[in-house]
Coordinates of C-alpha atoms and ligand atoms in Angstrom, one line a residue:
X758 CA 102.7 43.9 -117.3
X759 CA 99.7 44.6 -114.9
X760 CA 96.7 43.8 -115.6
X761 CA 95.4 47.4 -115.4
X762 CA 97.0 47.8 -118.8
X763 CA 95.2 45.4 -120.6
X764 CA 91.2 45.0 -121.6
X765 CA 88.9 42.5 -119.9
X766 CA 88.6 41.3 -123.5
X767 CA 91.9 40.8 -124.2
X768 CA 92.1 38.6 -120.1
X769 CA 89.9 36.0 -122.1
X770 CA 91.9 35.5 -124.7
X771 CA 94.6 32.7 -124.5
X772 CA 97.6 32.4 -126.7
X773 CA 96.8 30.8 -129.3
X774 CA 98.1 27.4 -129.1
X775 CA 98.2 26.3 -133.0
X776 CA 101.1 29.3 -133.0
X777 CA 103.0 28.7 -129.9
X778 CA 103.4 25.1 -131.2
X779 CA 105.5 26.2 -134.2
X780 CA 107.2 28.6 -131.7
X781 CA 108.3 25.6 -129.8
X782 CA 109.2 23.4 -132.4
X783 CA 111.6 26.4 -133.7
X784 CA 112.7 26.5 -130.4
X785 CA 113.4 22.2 -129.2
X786 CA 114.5 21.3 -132.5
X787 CA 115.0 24.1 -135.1
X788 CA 117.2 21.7 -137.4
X789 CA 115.4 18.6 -137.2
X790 CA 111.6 19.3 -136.0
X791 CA 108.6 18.2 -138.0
X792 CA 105.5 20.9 -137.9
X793 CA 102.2 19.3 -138.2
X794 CA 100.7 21.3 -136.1
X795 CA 100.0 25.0 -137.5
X796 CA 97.8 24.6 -141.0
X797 CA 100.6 26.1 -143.5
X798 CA 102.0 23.9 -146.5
X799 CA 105.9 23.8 -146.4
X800 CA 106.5 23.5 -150.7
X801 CA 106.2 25.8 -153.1
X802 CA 103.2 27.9 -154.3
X803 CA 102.5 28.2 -158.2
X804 CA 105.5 30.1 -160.2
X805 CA 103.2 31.7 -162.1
X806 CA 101.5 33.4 -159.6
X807 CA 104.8 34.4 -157.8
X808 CA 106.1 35.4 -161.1
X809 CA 102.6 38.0 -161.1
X810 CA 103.3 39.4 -157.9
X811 CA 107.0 39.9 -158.3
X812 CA 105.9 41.7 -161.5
X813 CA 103.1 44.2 -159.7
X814 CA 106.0 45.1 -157.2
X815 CA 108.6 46.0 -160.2
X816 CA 105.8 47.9 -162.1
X817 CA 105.4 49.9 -158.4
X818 CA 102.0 48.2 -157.4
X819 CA 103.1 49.2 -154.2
X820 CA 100.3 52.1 -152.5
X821 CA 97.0 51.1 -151.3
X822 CA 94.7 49.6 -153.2
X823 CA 90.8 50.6 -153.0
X824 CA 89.6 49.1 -149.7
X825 CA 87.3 46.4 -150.2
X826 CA 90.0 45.0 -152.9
X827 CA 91.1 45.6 -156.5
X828 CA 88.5 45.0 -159.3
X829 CA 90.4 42.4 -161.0
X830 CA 90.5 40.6 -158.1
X831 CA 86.7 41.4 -157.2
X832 CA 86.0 40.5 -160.9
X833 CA 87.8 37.2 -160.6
X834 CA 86.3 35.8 -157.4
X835 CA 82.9 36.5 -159.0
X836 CA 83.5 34.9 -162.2
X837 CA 84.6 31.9 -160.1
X838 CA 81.6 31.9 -157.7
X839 CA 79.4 32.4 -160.4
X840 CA 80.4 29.2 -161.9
X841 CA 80.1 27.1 -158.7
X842 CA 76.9 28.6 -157.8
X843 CA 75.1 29.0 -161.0
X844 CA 74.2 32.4 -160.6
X845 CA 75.9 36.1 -160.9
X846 CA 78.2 37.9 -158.2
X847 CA 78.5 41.3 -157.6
X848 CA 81.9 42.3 -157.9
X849 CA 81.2 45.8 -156.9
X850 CA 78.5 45.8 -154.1
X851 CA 79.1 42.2 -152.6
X852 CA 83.0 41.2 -152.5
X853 CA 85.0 42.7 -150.1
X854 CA 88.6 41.5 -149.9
X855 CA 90.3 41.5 -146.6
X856 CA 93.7 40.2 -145.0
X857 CA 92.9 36.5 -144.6
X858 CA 89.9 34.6 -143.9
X859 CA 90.7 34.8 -140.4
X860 CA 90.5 39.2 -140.6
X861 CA 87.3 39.0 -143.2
X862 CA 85.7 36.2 -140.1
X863 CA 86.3 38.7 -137.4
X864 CA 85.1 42.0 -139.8
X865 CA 82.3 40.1 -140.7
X866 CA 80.9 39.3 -137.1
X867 CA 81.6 42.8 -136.0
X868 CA 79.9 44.6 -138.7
X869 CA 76.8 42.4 -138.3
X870 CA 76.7 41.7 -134.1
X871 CA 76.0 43.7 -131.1
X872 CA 77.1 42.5 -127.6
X873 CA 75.3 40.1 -126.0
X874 CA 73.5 38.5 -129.2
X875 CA 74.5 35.2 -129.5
X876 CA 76.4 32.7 -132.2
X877 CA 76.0 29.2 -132.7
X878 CA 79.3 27.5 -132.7
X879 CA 79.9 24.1 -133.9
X880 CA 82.8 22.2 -131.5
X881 CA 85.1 21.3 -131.9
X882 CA 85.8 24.7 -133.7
X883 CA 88.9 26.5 -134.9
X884 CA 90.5 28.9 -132.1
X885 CA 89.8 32.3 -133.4
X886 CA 86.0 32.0 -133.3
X887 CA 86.2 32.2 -129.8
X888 CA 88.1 35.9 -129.0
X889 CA 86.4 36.7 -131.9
X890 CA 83.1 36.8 -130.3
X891 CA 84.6 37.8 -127.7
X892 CA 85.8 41.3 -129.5
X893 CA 82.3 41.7 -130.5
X894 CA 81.0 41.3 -127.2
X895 CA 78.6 38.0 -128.6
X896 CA 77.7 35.0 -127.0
X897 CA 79.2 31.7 -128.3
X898 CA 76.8 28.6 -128.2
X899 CA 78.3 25.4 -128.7
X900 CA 76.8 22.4 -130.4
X901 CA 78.6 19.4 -130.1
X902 CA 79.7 17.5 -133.0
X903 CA 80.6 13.8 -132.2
X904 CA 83.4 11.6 -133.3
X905 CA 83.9 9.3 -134.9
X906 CA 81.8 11.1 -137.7
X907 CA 81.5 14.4 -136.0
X908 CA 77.7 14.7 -136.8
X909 CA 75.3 16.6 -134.4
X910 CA 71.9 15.9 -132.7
X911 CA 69.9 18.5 -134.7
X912 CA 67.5 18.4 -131.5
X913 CA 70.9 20.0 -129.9
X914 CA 71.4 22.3 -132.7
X915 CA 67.3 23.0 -132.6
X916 CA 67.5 23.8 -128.8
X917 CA 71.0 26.0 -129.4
X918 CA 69.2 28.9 -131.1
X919 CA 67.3 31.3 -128.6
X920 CA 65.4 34.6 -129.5
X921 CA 68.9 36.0 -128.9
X922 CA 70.9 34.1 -131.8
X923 CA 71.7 36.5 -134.3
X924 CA 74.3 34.2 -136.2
X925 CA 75.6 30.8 -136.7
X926 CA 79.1 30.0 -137.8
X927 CA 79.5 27.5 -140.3
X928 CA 82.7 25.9 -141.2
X929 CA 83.2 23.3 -144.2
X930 CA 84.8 21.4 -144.6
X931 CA 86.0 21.8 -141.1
X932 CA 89.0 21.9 -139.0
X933 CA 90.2 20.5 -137.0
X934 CA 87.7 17.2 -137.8
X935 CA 87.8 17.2 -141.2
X936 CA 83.9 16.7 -141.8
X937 CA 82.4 17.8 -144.2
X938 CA 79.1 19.1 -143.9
X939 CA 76.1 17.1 -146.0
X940 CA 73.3 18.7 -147.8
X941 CA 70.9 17.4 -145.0
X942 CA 72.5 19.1 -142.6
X943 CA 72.9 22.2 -144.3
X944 CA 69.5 22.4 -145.2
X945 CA 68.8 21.8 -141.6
X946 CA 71.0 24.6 -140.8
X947 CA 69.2 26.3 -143.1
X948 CA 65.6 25.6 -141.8
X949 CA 67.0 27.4 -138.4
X950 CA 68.5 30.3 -139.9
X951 CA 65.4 31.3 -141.4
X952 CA 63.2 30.4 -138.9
X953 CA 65.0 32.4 -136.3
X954 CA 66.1 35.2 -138.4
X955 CA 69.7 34.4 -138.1
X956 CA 73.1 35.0 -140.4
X957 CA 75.1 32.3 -141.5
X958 CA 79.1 33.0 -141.2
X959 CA 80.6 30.1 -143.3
X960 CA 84.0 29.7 -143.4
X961 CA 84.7 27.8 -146.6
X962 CA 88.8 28.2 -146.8
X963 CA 89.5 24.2 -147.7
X964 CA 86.5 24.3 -150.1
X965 CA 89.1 22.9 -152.7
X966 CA 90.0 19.8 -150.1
X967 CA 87.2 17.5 -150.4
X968 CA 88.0 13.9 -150.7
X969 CA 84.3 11.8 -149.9
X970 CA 81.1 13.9 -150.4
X971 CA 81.1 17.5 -151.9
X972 CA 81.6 20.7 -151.3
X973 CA 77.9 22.7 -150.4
X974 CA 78.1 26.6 -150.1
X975 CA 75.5 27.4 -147.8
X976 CA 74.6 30.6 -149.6
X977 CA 73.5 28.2 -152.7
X978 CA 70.3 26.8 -150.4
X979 CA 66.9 28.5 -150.6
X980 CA 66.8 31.1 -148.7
X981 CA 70.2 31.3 -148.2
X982 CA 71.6 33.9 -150.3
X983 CA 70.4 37.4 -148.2
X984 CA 71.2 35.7 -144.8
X985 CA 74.9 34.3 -145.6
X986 CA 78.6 35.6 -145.4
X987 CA 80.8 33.4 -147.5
X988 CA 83.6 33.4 -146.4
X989 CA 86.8 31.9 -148.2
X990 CA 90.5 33.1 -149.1
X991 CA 93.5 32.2 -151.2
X992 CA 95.7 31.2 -148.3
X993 CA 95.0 27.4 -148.4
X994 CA 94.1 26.7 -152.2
X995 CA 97.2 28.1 -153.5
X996 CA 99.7 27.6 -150.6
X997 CA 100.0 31.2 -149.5
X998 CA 98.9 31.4 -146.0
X999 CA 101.0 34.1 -145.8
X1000 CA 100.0 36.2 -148.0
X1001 CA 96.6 37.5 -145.9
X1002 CA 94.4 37.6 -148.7
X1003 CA 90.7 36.3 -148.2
X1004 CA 87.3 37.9 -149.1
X1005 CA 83.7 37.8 -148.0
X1006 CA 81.1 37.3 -150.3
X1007 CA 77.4 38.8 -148.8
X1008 CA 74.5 41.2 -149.6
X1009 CA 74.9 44.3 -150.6
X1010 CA 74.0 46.3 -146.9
X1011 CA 75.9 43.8 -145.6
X1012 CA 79.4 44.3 -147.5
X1013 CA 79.2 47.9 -147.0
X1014 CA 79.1 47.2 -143.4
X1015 CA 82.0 44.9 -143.7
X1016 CA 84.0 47.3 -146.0
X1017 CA 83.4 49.5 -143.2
X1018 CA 85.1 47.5 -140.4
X1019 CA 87.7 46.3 -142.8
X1020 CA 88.7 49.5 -143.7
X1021 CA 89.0 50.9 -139.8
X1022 CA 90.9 47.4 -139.0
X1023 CA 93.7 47.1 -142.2
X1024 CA 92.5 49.8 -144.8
X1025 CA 93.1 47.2 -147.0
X1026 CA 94.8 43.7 -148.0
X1027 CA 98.6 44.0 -149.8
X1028 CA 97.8 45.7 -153.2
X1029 CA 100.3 43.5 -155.3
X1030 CA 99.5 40.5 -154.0
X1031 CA 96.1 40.9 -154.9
X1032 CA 96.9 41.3 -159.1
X1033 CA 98.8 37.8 -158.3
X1034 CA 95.4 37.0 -156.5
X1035 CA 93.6 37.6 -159.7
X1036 CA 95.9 35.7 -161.7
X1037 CA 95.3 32.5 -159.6
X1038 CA 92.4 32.7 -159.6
X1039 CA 92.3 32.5 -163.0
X1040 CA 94.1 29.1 -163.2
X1041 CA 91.9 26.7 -164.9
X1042 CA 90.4 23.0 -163.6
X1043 CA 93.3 21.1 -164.2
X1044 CA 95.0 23.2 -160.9
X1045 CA 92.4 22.2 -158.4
X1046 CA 92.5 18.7 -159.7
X1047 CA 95.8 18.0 -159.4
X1048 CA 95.6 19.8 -155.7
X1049 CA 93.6 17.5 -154.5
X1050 CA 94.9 14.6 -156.0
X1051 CA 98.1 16.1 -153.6
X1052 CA 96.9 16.2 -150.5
X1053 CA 94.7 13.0 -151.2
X1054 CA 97.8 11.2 -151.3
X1055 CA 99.5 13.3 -148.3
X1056 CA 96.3 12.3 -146.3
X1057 CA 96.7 8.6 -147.2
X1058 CA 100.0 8.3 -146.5
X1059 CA 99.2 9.9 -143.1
X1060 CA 96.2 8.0 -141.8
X1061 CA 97.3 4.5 -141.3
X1062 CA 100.7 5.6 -140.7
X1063 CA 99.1 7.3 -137.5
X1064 CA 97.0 4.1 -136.5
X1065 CA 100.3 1.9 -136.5
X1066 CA 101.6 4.5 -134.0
X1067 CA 99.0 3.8 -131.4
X1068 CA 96.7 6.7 -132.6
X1069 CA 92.8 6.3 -133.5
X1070 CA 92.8 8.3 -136.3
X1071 CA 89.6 10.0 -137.6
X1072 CA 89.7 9.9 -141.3
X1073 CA 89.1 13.0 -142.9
X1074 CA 86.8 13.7 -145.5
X1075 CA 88.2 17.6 -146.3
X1076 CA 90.7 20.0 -145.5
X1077 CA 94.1 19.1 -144.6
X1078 CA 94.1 17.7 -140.9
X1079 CA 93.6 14.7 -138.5
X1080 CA 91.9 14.2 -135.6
X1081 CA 93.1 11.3 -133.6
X1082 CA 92.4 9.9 -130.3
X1083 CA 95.5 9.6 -128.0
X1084 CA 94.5 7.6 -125.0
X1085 CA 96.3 4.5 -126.2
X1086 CA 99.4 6.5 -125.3
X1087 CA 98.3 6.3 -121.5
X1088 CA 99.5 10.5 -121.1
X1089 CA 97.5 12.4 -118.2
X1090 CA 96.0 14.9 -121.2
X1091 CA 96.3 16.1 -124.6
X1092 CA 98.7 18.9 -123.4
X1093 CA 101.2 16.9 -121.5
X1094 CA 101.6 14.5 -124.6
X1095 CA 102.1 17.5 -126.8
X1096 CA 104.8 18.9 -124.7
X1097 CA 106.6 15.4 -124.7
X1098 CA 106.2 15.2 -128.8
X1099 CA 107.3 19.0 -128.9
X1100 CA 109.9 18.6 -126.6
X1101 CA 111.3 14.3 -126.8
X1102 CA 110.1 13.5 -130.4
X1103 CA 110.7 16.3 -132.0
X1104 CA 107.2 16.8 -133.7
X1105 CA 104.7 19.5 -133.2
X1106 CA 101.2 19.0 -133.3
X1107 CA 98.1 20.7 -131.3
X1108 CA 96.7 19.6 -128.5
X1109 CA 92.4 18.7 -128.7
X1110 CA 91.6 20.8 -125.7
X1111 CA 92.5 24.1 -128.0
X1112 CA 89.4 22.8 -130.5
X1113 CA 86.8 22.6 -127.7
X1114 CA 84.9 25.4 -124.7
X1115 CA 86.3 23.2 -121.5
X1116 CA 89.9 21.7 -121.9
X1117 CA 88.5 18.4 -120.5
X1118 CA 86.4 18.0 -123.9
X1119 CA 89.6 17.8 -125.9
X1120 CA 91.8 16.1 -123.7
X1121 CA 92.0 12.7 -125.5
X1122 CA 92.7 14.3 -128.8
X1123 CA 95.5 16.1 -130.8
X1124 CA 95.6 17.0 -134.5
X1125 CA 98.0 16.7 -137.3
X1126 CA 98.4 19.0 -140.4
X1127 CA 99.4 17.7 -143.8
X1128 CA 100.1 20.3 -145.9
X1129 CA 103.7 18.7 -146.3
X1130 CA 105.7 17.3 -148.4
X1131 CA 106.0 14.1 -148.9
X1132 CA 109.7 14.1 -147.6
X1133 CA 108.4 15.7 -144.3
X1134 CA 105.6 13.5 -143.8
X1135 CA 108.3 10.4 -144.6
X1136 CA 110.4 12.2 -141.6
X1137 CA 107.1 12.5 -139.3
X1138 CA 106.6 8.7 -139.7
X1139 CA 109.9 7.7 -138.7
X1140 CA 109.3 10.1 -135.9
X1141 CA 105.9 8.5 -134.9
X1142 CA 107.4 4.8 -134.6
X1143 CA 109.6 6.5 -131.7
X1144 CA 106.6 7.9 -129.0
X1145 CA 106.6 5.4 -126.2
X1146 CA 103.3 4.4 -124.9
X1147 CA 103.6 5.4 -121.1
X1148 CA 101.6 2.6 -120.1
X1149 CA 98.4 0.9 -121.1
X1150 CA 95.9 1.3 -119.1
X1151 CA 93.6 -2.3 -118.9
X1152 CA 90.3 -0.6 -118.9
X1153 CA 90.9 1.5 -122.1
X1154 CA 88.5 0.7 -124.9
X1155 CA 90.6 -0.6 -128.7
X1156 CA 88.9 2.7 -130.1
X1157 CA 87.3 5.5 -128.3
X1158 CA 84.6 6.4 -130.5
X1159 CA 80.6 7.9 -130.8
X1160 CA 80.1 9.2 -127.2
X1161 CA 81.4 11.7 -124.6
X1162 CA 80.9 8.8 -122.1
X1163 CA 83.0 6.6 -124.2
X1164 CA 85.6 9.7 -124.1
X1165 CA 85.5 9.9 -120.6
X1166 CA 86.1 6.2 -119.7
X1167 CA 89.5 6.8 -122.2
X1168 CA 90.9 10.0 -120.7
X1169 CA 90.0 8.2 -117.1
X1170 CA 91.9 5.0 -118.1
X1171 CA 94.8 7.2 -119.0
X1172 CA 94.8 9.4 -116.1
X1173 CA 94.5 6.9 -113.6
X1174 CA 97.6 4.9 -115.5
X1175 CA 99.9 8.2 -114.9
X1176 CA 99.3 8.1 -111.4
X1177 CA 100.6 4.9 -110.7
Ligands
LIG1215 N1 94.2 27.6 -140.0 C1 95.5 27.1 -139.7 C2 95.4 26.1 -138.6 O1 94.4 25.8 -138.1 C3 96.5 28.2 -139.4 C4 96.1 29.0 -138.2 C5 96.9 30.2 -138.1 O2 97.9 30.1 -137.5 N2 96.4 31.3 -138.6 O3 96.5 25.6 -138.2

């Protein structure tokens, strides 16, 4: 179609790459591909709470429900907020439910930003912060975090916020790195926010996937609480990504805003899925426990799996992904050696360049997902002992680690070894 038919916003935008790699994968191997690249778990979610939304559709749970979300489900996402933070919710002036974390992310920032005020964006970063600044006309600002342990220079992170930030997004633990963010550097985070008047976003979907350190909701830290959009969902805690339910948790001026924008975007998230929401969310300790004792085996199984391959993997401390560094494989970039995985191997994963502002950031890295069973993951490794190393290139470094000098010399080394 010509571009006169489409918005300048919508011309900044690309695909999104996480997607079209499960697009392809369908596409190359639809029988035998392995998906580790888009974030969704391939087994089952809990019976019971299948059983609870099978039963709100048979008892006709099936018009809209309020807008900002039902108050059982309001009620039970205070109750259990209440307990982690050690002090009372709102159900009825600060939770608003929306379709996903990634719809209550983008209603958040347009209820709260005007164009041209700018956000400070951790990178690597998860694709949708991008567009959406972009569909609220703000400014990303990117503050590097570094591997192997993905911290930041807080004199970056200092010198990142101008009299124009309004916001900063916040995203623990983190994907596609898998850090997870200390109390330090919250607190830091903090210190800025309030001196420059800004808004936290956090985005706290794999707050149940923490293997080393814990799990800090921003909003718990002095000063905190009035400035801070929680953001968190049910998607990834109890294997329903597609289910669209997340919420935000914030002020009470600042839900109604959000309400506002929610209810013009979706009116509202699926009415029966959100009495199951309230059910799961009712499931006790034991759940989350043996959750993470899950994926604390999928991610061990991974990790040195990947290293045997060829890979530098960067252990992850949350969440369910790996970052790894590819230039052992001796590829041009990150995107050509997806293609070949997609299209010779058989296995999809994403490319680094999607995480980062400038393809050439990301171009020694790809990231797996783990959400699998153990049966897929067995069939990833068997596919992993099959990718050929092109070449190896004599100046590349064992591990490519700490700096973006140290990057560069390892996406050189490889690019100079596909050209011969
Ligand atoms: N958050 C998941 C990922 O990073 C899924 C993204 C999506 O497709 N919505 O892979």
């Amino acid at each position: 179609m010509s571009p006169l038919y489409t918005s300048r916003k919508v011309e900044r935008f690309t695909e999104s790459v996480i997607r079209e790699m499960t697009r392809l994968i369908n596409q190359f191997h639809p029988d035998d591909g392995v998906n580790l690249a888009q974030g969704f778990p391939d087994f089952a979610a809990p019976r019971e709470i299948k059983e609870a939304a099978c039963a709100a559709i048979l008892d006709d749970v099936n018009q809209y429900a309020i807008t900002w979300g039902t108050a059982p489900l309001r009620n039970a996402i205070a109750r259990k907020t209440a307990q982690a933070w050690g002090r009372a919710i709102d159900p009825e002036r600060e939770i608003t439910v929306c379709c996903g974390a990634t719809e209550t992310m983008i209603a958040s920032i347009m209820a709260t930003l005007n164009p041209d005020d700018e956000v400070v964006i951790f990178s690597p970063f998860y694709e949708n912060y991008g567009p959406d600044c972009i569909l609220a006309g703000a400014r990303p600002r990117f503050v590097p975090l570094r591997a192997p342990d993905w911290t930041f220079d807080p004199d970056e992170l200092a010198a990142a916020f101008t009299p124009r930030t309004r916001g900063i997004i916040v995203n623990t633990p983190h994907n596609p790195t898998g850090k997870v963010f200390s109390r330090q550097e919250l607190e830091l985070i903090a210190s800025l926010c309030i001196r420059h008047d800004a808004l936290a976003f956090t985005d706290e979907i794999y707050e149940h996937m923490v293997y080393d350190g814990e799990h800090i909701s921003l909003a718990t830290l002095e000063g905190m609480a009035e400035r801070t959009i929680t953001i968190s969902g049910l998607s990834k805690t109890f294997s329903v990504t597609g289910w669209r339910l997340g919420y935000a948790i914030a002020p009470p001026a600042i839900s109604d805003a959000i309400r506002k924008v929610h209810d013009f975007l979706t009116v509202g998230a699926p009415h029966p899925l959100q009495a199951a929401a309230a059910v799961a969310l009712a499931l006790g300790d034991d759940y989350y426990a043996s959750l993470l004792s899950d994926y604390r085996a999928r991610r061990d199984y991974l990790v040195p799996r990947l290293a045997a391959a060829g890979f530098v993997p960067y252990q992850p401390a949350g969440a369910y992904y790996v970052m790894t560094d590819i230039s052992n494989f001796g590829f041009p970039d990150d995107v050509a050696f997806t293609r070949y995985l997609v299209k010779e191997i058989g296995l999809a994963v994403v490319p680094g360049s999607s995480f980062f502002p400038s393809p050439a950031e990301g171009a020694s890295f790809v990231r797996f997902a783990f959400p699998k069973k153990m049966s897929t993951l067995e069939r990833a490794a068997g596919l992993l002992a099959r990718i050929e190393r092109r070449c190896l290139p004599p100046t590349i470094p064992s591990v490519v680690r700490c700096t973006n000098t140290d990057i560069r010399v390892g996406i050189g080394g490889a690019r100079c070894c596909a050209k011969e």
